[in-house]
Amino acid sequence: MTNQPARAVGDGQLFIDGKFGPSDSGKTVEDINPATELPICQVAWGGESDLDRAVQSARRAFDVGPWPTMPGKERAGVLYRIADGIEAAAEDLALRETLDVGKPITFTRGFDVRAAAEIFRYYAGMVEQLEGAARPAGARSLQYTRREPLGVVGAITPFNFPLNLAVNKIAPALAAGNTVVHKPAEQTPLTALKLAEIMAEAGLPEGVHNVVTGDGATVGAAFSVHPGIDKISFTGSTATGKRLIAAAAGTLKRVTVELGGKGANLIFDDADLEAAVQSAFQAAFFNTGQFCMSGSRLLVHRSVHDEVVDRLAAVAESVPIGDPLDEATVLGPLAHRAQLDKVIEYVGIGLAEGAELRSGGSTGHEGPGFYHQPTIFTGVTPEMRVAQEEIFGPILTVLPFDTDEEAVEIANGTPYGLASGLHTQNIRRAHNVAAQLQSGIVWVNTWAQFENSTSFGGYKSSGYGRELGPEGIEEYLQYKTVYINVD
Ligand code: ADP
């Protein structure tokens, strides 16, 4: 396999009004492969005027149509064809995602691309089911509700699951009849551009979906204040999310934000320890820990703490790390240099705070690539920064607990509330603890298991709004009541 995806698609270009073309400034930047540190291709560095062109295009496609008023079965037909197109281009998409993010090719094939097609099909199936309701009214009156799209949706996505997080927004937004302007993360724009081509070929009308690549501080920030955007769906850091919400208030646009996490994964003394350890490893280190729903805090009952840590360290020390294009690889590099630097900094912070390094702790690697070993800290106390702050890398902090109450208190003791999990064979404990955990999703005896119907989103500082499931499409609809007096 080469270092290049099918370069023809979108290389150095934006996708606006159904066509690829350069940014107004003509500026491009190198897109870097995190496994080799070599450039993959040039990417257009869009600016505010490019965003404005994209919004105008999406605005026309919404205001003039036909997308929002297209009969449901036709709109669904386009979405089904997009799913088929994703499957037909699966190898190209998987290669792009692997080169851009450093994710192992077995995962981009087996999860990222497969799920993208499935999510389009899931929401295609909902298009014809967006029913309103007849409501009680006076004897000579009729009252009913309509569910209508919002208008132009701005989708802003991060670098860790570029294709999936984009599709989580774009598929339900389109199914509801909206039009979209998407800004992928500056480090990982390649699948967004291929997706644009697939969508156009599937018959999506011009302007319904636009892609503007560029950086967050200029193009991303311009979304919040643009009067032509009706709603922003954002996934990224809590700090950026807060800035975005404040900036969006001026135009009163709707905003949903899926932000950071510091997931707590609880292992009780009655758990199936071998299964719990395997699950805890995946929870912490899947996607090299760059996963807002990661289980980056492992809370273990004191009576099984040492055994769990020993087994976990054995898994961490034997996991295949390396070239993401190699099918044997389980952990690839971090997606970009700043992320690696952040991980290295947090290893130092953990050591300075008095945490004990049980496994990993360095890049473990010579030569190019943003690799870092899976790293396990024990002797961690709940108030330490490594137990409180989202690191977004392969660092797991392990904390012991003695009682269920203490476990819940530690689990809930961060500002975040995106995902949590617990391992127990006691069904009463499972339900009781799940009810007490402050997070948008709780996994029991598993982690990160998803169906298309598995909605997720934040409690507390992890944001608001939900993605996937029936709740996912609600975020892109508004209700209208029609009250008719026939007297
Ligand atoms: P991460 O830590 O995942 O890079 P960010 O929140 O910085 O998190 O970035 C997530 C997405 O938000 C990226 O597409 C980025 O370009 C974009 N972004 C960054 N700053 C802003 C901003 N001020 N307004 C809107 N989007 C932004």
Coordinates of C-alpha atoms and ligand atoms in Angstrom, one line a residue:
M1 CA 0.0 0.0 0.0
T2 CA 1.3 3.5 -0.7
N3 CA 1.3 6.6 1.3
Q4 CA -1.4 8.2 -0.9
P5 CA -5.1 7.8 -1.0
A6 CA -6.9 8.5 -4.3
R7 CA -5.4 12.0 -4.5
A8 CA -7.7 13.3 -7.2
V9 CA -10.6 13.8 -4.8
G10 CA -10.5 17.2 -3.2
D11 CA -6.7 17.5 -3.1
G12 CA -6.2 21.1 -2.1
Q13 CA -9.8 22.0 -2.7
L14 CA -13.0 22.9 -0.9
F15 CA -16.4 21.5 -1.8
I16 CA -19.0 24.2 -2.3
D17 CA -22.3 24.2 -4.3
G18 CA -21.7 20.7 -5.7
K19 CA -18.2 21.4 -7.0
F20 CA -14.6 21.1 -5.8
G21 CA -12.6 24.3 -6.2
P22 CA -9.8 26.3 -4.5
S23 CA -10.2 28.6 -1.6
D24 CA -10.5 32.3 -2.3
S25 CA -7.0 32.9 -1.1
G26 CA -5.6 29.8 -2.9
K27 CA -3.7 28.9 0.2
T28 CA -3.1 25.2 1.0
V29 CA -1.4 23.4 3.8
E30 CA 0.3 20.0 4.0
D31 CA -1.7 17.2 5.6
I32 CA 0.7 15.1 7.6
N33 CA 0.6 11.3 8.2
P34 CA 1.2 10.9 11.9
A35 CA 2.8 7.5 11.4
T36 CA 5.6 8.8 9.2
E37 CA 5.5 12.5 9.7
L38 CA 5.5 12.8 5.9
P39 CA 3.0 14.9 3.9
I40 CA 0.1 13.0 2.4
C41 CA -1.3 15.8 0.2
Q42 CA -2.2 19.5 0.2
V43 CA -5.4 20.7 1.8
A44 CA -7.2 23.9 1.1
W45 CA -6.9 26.5 3.9
G46 CA -10.3 28.1 3.7
G47 CA -11.1 31.5 5.1
E48 CA -14.2 33.4 6.2
S49 CA -15.1 34.3 2.6
D50 CA -15.1 30.6 1.7
L51 CA -17.4 29.9 4.6
D52 CA -19.7 32.6 3.4
R53 CA -19.9 31.1 -0.1
A54 CA -20.6 27.7 1.4
V55 CA -23.4 29.1 3.7
Q56 CA -24.9 31.0 0.7
S57 CA -25.0 27.8 -1.2
A58 CA -26.5 25.8 1.6
R59 CA -29.0 28.7 2.2
R60 CA -30.1 28.6 -1.4
A61 CA -30.4 24.8 -1.4
F62 CA -32.6 25.1 1.7
D63 CA -34.7 28.2 0.8
V64 CA -35.3 27.3 -2.9
G65 CA -35.2 23.6 -2.4
P66 CA -35.9 20.9 -3.5
W67 CA -34.2 19.1 -0.6
P68 CA -36.4 20.2 2.4
T69 CA -39.7 19.6 0.5
M70 CA -38.7 16.5 -1.5
P71 CA -41.1 13.6 -0.9
G72 CA -39.7 11.5 1.9
K73 CA -39.2 8.4 -0.1
E74 CA -37.0 10.3 -2.6
R75 CA -34.9 11.9 0.1
A76 CA -34.5 8.5 1.8
G77 CA -33.5 7.1 -1.6
V78 CA -30.6 9.5 -1.9
L79 CA -29.4 8.6 1.7
Y80 CA -29.6 4.9 0.9
R81 CA -27.5 5.5 -2.2
I82 CA -25.0 7.5 -0.1
A83 CA -24.7 4.4 2.1
D84 CA -24.1 2.2 -1.0
G85 CA -21.5 4.7 -2.2
I86 CA -19.7 4.6 1.1
E87 CA -19.5 0.8 0.9
A88 CA -18.3 1.0 -2.7
A89 CA -15.5 3.4 -1.7
A90 CA -14.8 1.6 1.6
E91 CA -11.1 0.9 0.9
D92 CA -10.4 4.4 -0.2
L93 CA -12.1 5.8 2.8
A94 CA -10.4 3.4 5.2
L95 CA -7.0 4.3 3.7
R96 CA -7.7 8.0 4.0
E97 CA -8.7 7.7 7.6
T98 CA -5.7 5.5 8.5
L99 CA -3.2 7.8 6.8
D100 CA -4.7 10.9 8.3
V101 CA -5.4 9.8 11.9
G102 CA -3.0 6.9 12.4
K103 CA -5.8 4.5 13.2
P104 CA -5.1 0.8 12.4
I105 CA -6.5 -0.1 9.0
T106 CA -8.5 -3.1 10.5
F107 CA -10.4 -0.5 12.6
T108 CA -11.1 2.0 9.9
R109 CA -12.3 -0.8 7.7
G110 CA -14.2 -2.7 10.4
F111 CA -15.6 0.2 12.3
D112 CA -15.3 3.7 10.9
V113 CA -16.4 3.0 7.3
R114 CA -18.9 0.3 8.1
A115 CA -20.6 2.4 10.7
A116 CA -20.8 5.4 8.4
A117 CA -22.8 3.4 5.8
E118 CA -25.0 2.0 8.5
I119 CA -25.8 5.3 10.1
F120 CA -26.9 6.7 6.7
R121 CA -29.2 3.7 6.3
Y122 CA -30.5 4.1 9.8
Y123 CA -31.6 7.7 9.3
A124 CA -32.8 7.1 5.7
G125 CA -35.3 4.7 7.4
M126 CA -36.5 7.5 9.6
V127 CA -37.3 10.0 6.8
E128 CA -40.7 8.7 6.1
Q129 CA -41.6 8.4 9.8
L130 CA -41.3 12.0 10.8
E131 CA -44.9 12.2 11.8
G132 CA -46.6 15.1 13.5
A133 CA -49.6 14.7 15.8
A134 CA -53.2 15.6 15.8
R135 CA -54.0 17.3 19.1
P136 CA -57.3 17.8 21.0
A137 CA -58.9 21.1 19.9
G138 CA -62.3 22.8 20.2
A139 CA -65.3 21.0 18.5
R140 CA -65.0 23.2 15.4
S141 CA -61.3 23.4 15.3
L142 CA -58.4 21.3 14.2
Q143 CA -54.9 21.3 15.7
Y144 CA -51.9 19.5 14.4
T145 CA -48.1 19.6 14.6
R146 CA -45.6 19.5 11.8
R147 CA -41.9 18.6 12.3
E148 CA -39.8 20.8 10.1
P149 CA -36.1 21.1 9.5
L150 CA -34.2 24.0 11.0
G151 CA -32.4 25.3 7.9
V152 CA -28.6 25.4 7.5
V153 CA -26.7 23.2 9.9
G154 CA -23.0 23.9 10.6
A155 CA -21.2 20.7 11.5
I156 CA -17.8 21.1 13.2
T157 CA -15.9 17.9 13.9
P158 CA -12.6 16.9 15.7
F159 CA -9.7 14.8 14.6
N160 CA -10.2 11.5 16.3
F161 CA -13.2 10.0 14.4
P162 CA -13.4 12.2 11.4
L163 CA -15.7 10.2 9.2
N164 CA -18.0 8.9 12.0
L165 CA -18.5 12.0 13.9
A166 CA -19.3 13.8 10.7
V167 CA -21.8 11.2 9.6
N168 CA -23.4 11.3 13.1
K169 CA -24.3 14.9 12.3
I170 CA -24.7 15.0 8.5
A171 CA -27.0 11.9 8.1
P172 CA -29.7 13.0 10.6
A173 CA -29.5 16.6 9.6
L174 CA -30.1 15.7 5.9
A175 CA -32.7 13.1 6.8
A176 CA -34.6 15.9 8.6
G177 CA -34.4 18.0 5.5
N178 CA -31.7 20.5 6.5
T179 CA -28.7 21.5 4.4
V180 CA -25.2 21.3 5.8
V181 CA -21.8 23.1 5.9
H182 CA -19.1 20.9 7.4
K183 CA -15.8 21.9 8.8
P184 CA -13.6 18.9 9.5
A185 CA -10.6 19.2 11.9
E186 CA -7.6 20.9 10.3
Q187 CA -5.5 17.8 10.9
T188 CA -7.8 15.2 9.4
P189 CA -9.9 16.4 6.5
L190 CA -9.5 13.6 3.9
T191 CA -12.6 11.5 4.5
A192 CA -14.8 14.6 4.6
L193 CA -13.8 15.4 1.0
K194 CA -14.3 11.9 -0.3
L195 CA -17.7 11.8 1.4
A196 CA -18.7 15.0 -0.4
E197 CA -17.9 13.3 -3.7
I198 CA -19.8 10.2 -2.7
M199 CA -22.8 12.2 -1.7
A200 CA -22.9 14.3 -4.9
E201 CA -22.6 11.1 -7.0
A202 CA -25.6 9.6 -5.0
G203 CA -27.7 12.5 -6.3
L204 CA -27.7 14.9 -3.4
P205 CA -28.7 18.3 -5.0
E206 CA -26.0 21.0 -5.3
G207 CA -25.5 23.0 -2.2
V208 CA -27.2 20.6 0.2
H209 CA -23.8 19.5 1.5
N210 CA -20.6 21.7 1.5
V211 CA -17.2 21.2 3.0
V212 CA -14.9 24.0 4.1
T213 CA -11.5 22.9 5.4
G214 CA -9.4 25.3 7.4
D215 CA -8.5 26.1 11.0
G216 CA -10.8 26.5 14.0
A217 CA -9.7 30.0 15.1
T218 CA -10.8 31.6 11.8
V219 CA -13.2 29.4 9.8
G220 CA -14.6 27.5 12.9
A221 CA -15.1 30.7 14.8
A222 CA -16.9 32.3 11.8
F223 CA -19.6 29.6 12.0
S224 CA -20.8 30.9 15.4
V225 CA -21.4 34.4 14.2
H226 CA -22.7 33.7 10.7
P227 CA -26.3 34.8 10.4
G228 CA -27.0 32.3 7.7
I229 CA -26.4 29.3 9.9
D230 CA -29.4 28.2 11.9
K231 CA -27.8 25.5 14.1
I232 CA -24.3 24.3 14.9
S233 CA -23.6 20.8 15.9
F234 CA -20.1 20.7 17.4
T235 CA -17.9 17.9 18.7
G236 CA -14.6 19.0 20.3
S237 CA -13.0 20.2 23.5
T238 CA -15.0 21.7 26.4
A239 CA -13.0 24.9 26.2
T240 CA -13.7 25.5 22.5
G241 CA -17.4 24.4 23.0
K242 CA -17.8 27.1 25.7
R243 CA -16.3 29.8 23.4
L244 CA -18.6 28.6 20.5
I245 CA -21.7 28.8 22.7
A246 CA -20.9 32.3 23.8
A247 CA -20.2 33.5 20.3
A248 CA -23.4 31.9 18.9
A249 CA -25.6 33.7 21.4
G250 CA -25.4 36.9 19.2
T251 CA -27.4 35.3 16.4
L252 CA -29.4 33.1 18.7
K253 CA -28.6 30.0 16.7
R254 CA -29.2 26.6 18.2
V255 CA -26.2 24.7 19.4
T256 CA -25.5 21.2 20.4
V257 CA -22.1 20.4 21.8
E258 CA -20.5 17.0 22.5
L259 CA -17.4 17.9 24.5
G260 CA -14.8 16.3 26.6
G261 CA -14.9 13.3 29.0
K262 CA -13.0 11.6 31.8
G263 CA -15.0 8.4 31.9
A264 CA -15.0 6.2 35.0
N265 CA -14.9 2.5 34.6
L266 CA -15.8 0.6 37.8
I267 CA -14.6 -3.0 38.5
F268 CA -16.3 -4.5 41.5
D269 CA -15.0 -7.5 43.4
D270 CA -17.7 -9.8 41.9
A271 CA -16.8 -9.0 38.3
D272 CA -15.5 -11.5 35.7
L273 CA -12.0 -10.2 36.1
E274 CA -10.6 -11.5 32.8
A275 CA -13.4 -10.0 30.8
A276 CA -13.3 -6.8 32.8
V277 CA -9.6 -6.3 32.2
Q278 CA -9.9 -6.9 28.4
S279 CA -12.8 -4.4 28.3
A280 CA -10.9 -1.9 30.5
F281 CA -7.9 -2.0 28.2
Q282 CA -10.1 -1.3 25.2
A283 CA -12.0 1.4 27.1
A284 CA -8.7 3.2 27.9
F285 CA -6.6 2.7 24.9
F286 CA -8.9 2.2 21.9
N287 CA -7.9 4.7 19.2
T288 CA -4.7 5.3 21.3
G289 CA -6.9 6.9 24.0
Q290 CA -8.2 9.6 21.6
F291 CA -11.8 9.0 22.4
C292 CA -14.0 11.4 24.3
M293 CA -15.9 8.4 25.6
S294 CA -12.8 6.6 26.8
G295 CA -12.7 5.0 30.2
S296 CA -9.6 6.9 31.3
R297 CA -10.2 6.4 35.0
L298 CA -10.3 2.8 36.2
L299 CA -11.9 2.5 39.7
V300 CA -11.1 -1.0 41.1
H301 CA -12.4 -2.6 44.3
R302 CA -9.4 -2.7 46.7
S303 CA -9.7 -6.5 47.1
V304 CA -9.0 -7.1 43.4
H305 CA -7.0 -4.0 42.7
D306 CA -3.5 -5.6 42.5
E307 CA -4.7 -8.5 40.4
V308 CA -6.5 -6.2 37.9
V309 CA -3.5 -4.0 37.6
D310 CA -1.1 -6.9 37.0
R311 CA -3.3 -8.3 34.3
L312 CA -3.9 -5.0 32.7
A313 CA -0.1 -4.2 32.6
A314 CA 0.5 -7.6 31.0
V315 CA -2.0 -6.7 28.2
A316 CA -0.5 -3.2 27.8
E317 CA 3.0 -4.6 27.5
S318 CA 2.1 -7.1 24.9
V319 CA -0.2 -5.1 22.6
P320 CA 1.0 -4.7 19.0
I321 CA 1.9 -1.0 18.5
G322 CA 3.1 0.2 15.1
D323 CA 2.4 0.9 11.5
P324 CA -1.4 1.5 11.2
L325 CA -1.4 0.0 7.7
D326 CA -0.2 -3.3 9.2
E327 CA -3.2 -5.5 9.9
A328 CA -1.6 -6.9 13.1
T329 CA -1.4 -3.4 14.6
V330 CA -3.8 -2.6 17.5
L331 CA -2.4 0.8 18.6
G332 CA -1.3 3.4 16.1
P333 CA 0.4 6.8 16.8
L334 CA -1.4 9.8 18.2
A335 CA -3.0 11.8 15.4
H336 CA -0.7 14.8 15.5
R337 CA 2.3 16.2 17.2
A338 CA 0.6 18.5 19.6
Q339 CA -1.4 15.6 21.0
L340 CA 1.8 13.6 21.6
D341 CA 3.3 16.6 23.3
K342 CA 0.3 16.8 25.5
V343 CA 0.5 13.1 26.5
I344 CA 4.2 13.5 27.3
E345 CA 3.4 16.6 29.4
Y346 CA 0.7 14.7 31.4
V347 CA 3.1 11.8 32.1
G348 CA 5.3 14.4 33.8
I349 CA 2.4 15.9 35.6
G350 CA 1.3 12.5 37.0
L351 CA 4.8 11.7 38.2
A352 CA 5.1 15.2 39.8
E353 CA 1.8 14.6 41.6
G354 CA 3.1 11.4 43.1
A355 CA 1.3 8.8 40.9
E356 CA 3.2 5.6 40.4
L357 CA 4.1 4.6 36.8
R358 CA 3.0 0.9 36.5
S359 CA 3.4 0.5 32.8
G360 CA 4.6 2.6 29.7
G361 CA 5.4 6.2 30.3
S362 CA 7.5 7.0 27.2
T363 CA 7.2 7.0 23.5
G364 CA 8.9 3.6 23.4
H365 CA 9.9 4.4 19.8
E366 CA 12.7 5.7 17.8
G367 CA 12.3 7.3 14.4
P368 CA 9.4 9.2 12.9
G369 CA 5.8 8.9 14.1
F370 CA 3.8 10.3 17.0
Y371 CA 3.8 7.0 19.0
H372 CA 3.4 6.6 22.7
Q373 CA 3.2 3.5 24.9
P374 CA 0.0 2.7 26.7
T375 CA 0.6 4.1 30.1
I376 CA -0.9 3.1 33.4
F377 CA -0.7 5.1 36.6
T378 CA -1.5 3.6 40.0
G379 CA -1.6 5.3 43.4
V380 CA -3.7 7.9 41.9
T381 CA -6.0 10.0 44.1
P382 CA -9.2 11.6 42.8
E383 CA -8.1 15.2 43.0
M384 CA -4.9 14.7 41.0
R385 CA -4.9 16.5 37.6
V386 CA -4.3 13.2 35.8
A387 CA -7.5 11.9 37.4
Q388 CA -9.5 15.1 36.7
E389 CA -8.4 16.5 33.3
E390 CA -9.1 15.0 29.9
I391 CA -5.7 14.0 28.4
F392 CA -7.0 12.4 25.1
G393 CA -4.2 9.9 24.9
P394 CA -3.0 6.5 26.1
I395 CA -2.9 7.3 29.8
L396 CA -5.0 5.3 32.3
T397 CA -5.3 6.3 35.9
V398 CA -6.2 3.5 38.4
L399 CA -7.9 4.4 41.7
P400 CA -9.0 1.9 44.4
F401 CA -12.3 2.0 46.2
D402 CA -13.8 0.2 49.2
T403 CA -17.6 0.6 48.9
D404 CA -20.2 1.1 46.2
E405 CA -20.9 4.6 47.6
E406 CA -17.3 5.6 47.4
A407 CA -17.0 4.3 43.8
V408 CA -20.0 6.4 42.7
E409 CA -18.6 9.5 44.5
I410 CA -15.2 9.2 42.8
A411 CA -16.8 8.4 39.5
N412 CA -19.0 11.5 39.7
G413 CA -16.3 13.7 41.0
T414 CA -15.1 15.4 37.9
P415 CA -16.7 18.2 35.8
Y416 CA -17.3 15.7 33.0
G417 CA -20.2 13.3 32.4
L418 CA -20.0 11.7 29.0
A419 CA -19.5 8.0 29.5
S420 CA -19.0 5.6 32.3
G421 CA -19.1 1.8 32.9
L422 CA -19.2 -0.9 35.5
H423 CA -18.3 -4.5 35.7
T424 CA -20.3 -6.7 38.1
Q425 CA -22.2 -10.0 38.0
N426 CA -24.8 -8.6 40.5
I427 CA -27.8 -7.4 38.5
R428 CA -29.1 -5.3 41.4
R429 CA -25.8 -3.5 41.8
A430 CA -25.6 -3.0 38.1
H431 CA -28.9 -1.1 37.9
N432 CA -28.4 0.8 41.1
V433 CA -25.0 2.0 40.3
A434 CA -25.9 2.8 36.6
A435 CA -28.8 5.0 37.9
Q436 CA -26.4 7.0 40.1
L437 CA -23.6 7.6 37.6
Q438 CA -23.8 11.1 36.1
S439 CA -23.1 10.4 32.5
G440 CA -25.0 10.3 29.2
I441 CA -24.2 6.6 28.7
V442 CA -23.4 3.8 31.1
W443 CA -22.0 0.5 29.8
V444 CA -22.4 -2.6 32.0
N445 CA -19.8 -5.4 31.4
T446 CA -18.7 -3.8 28.2
W447 CA -17.5 -0.5 26.8
A448 CA -18.0 1.5 23.7
Q449 CA -20.5 -1.0 22.3
F450 CA -22.8 0.8 19.9
E451 CA -25.8 0.2 17.8
N452 CA -27.1 2.9 15.4
S453 CA -29.9 3.3 18.1
T454 CA -27.4 4.0 20.9
S455 CA -27.8 7.6 21.6
F456 CA -25.0 9.4 23.5
G457 CA -24.2 12.9 24.7
G458 CA -23.1 14.7 27.8
Y459 CA -24.1 15.4 31.3
K460 CA -22.4 18.4 33.1
S461 CA -19.4 19.8 31.2
S462 CA -19.5 17.1 28.6
G463 CA -22.1 19.1 26.7
Y464 CA -25.7 18.8 25.7
G465 CA -27.7 17.3 22.8
R466 CA -27.6 13.7 21.7
E467 CA -26.2 11.9 18.7
L468 CA -27.4 8.6 17.1
G469 CA -30.7 6.9 17.9
P470 CA -34.1 8.6 17.5
E471 CA -32.8 11.5 19.7
G472 CA -30.1 12.2 17.1
I473 CA -32.6 13.4 14.5
E474 CA -34.6 15.4 17.0
E475 CA -31.7 17.8 17.2
Y476 CA -32.3 18.8 13.6
L477 CA -36.1 19.3 13.7
Q478 CA -38.4 22.0 15.1
Y479 CA -42.1 21.7 15.8
K480 CA -44.8 23.8 14.3
T481 CA -48.3 23.9 15.5
V482 CA -51.1 24.6 13.1
Y483 CA -54.4 25.6 14.7
I484 CA -57.4 25.8 12.3
N485 CA -60.7 27.3 13.2
V486 CA -63.4 25.9 10.9
D487 CA -66.3 27.7 12.6
Ligands
ADP1 P1 -9.5 19.2 19.8 O1 -8.9 19.2 21.1 O2 -10.3 17.9 19.5 O3 -8.6 19.6 18.7 P2 -11.1 21.6 19.4 O4 -12.3 21.9 20.2 O5 -9.9 22.5 19.4 O6 -10.7 20.2 20.0 O7 -11.4 21.3 17.9 C1 -12.5 20.6 17.4 C2 -13.0 21.2 16.2 O8 -13.4 22.6 16.5 C3 -12.0 21.4 15.0 O9 -12.6 21.2 13.8 C4 -11.5 22.8 15.2 O10 -10.9 23.3 14.0 C5 -12.7 23.5 15.6 N1 -12.5 24.8 16.3 C6 -11.5 25.2 17.0 N2 -11.7 26.4 17.5 C7 -12.9 26.8 17.2 C8 -13.8 27.9 17.5 N3 -13.3 28.9 18.2 N4 -15.0 27.9 17.0 C9 -15.5 26.8 16.3 N5 -14.7 25.7 16.0 C10 -13.5 25.7 16.4

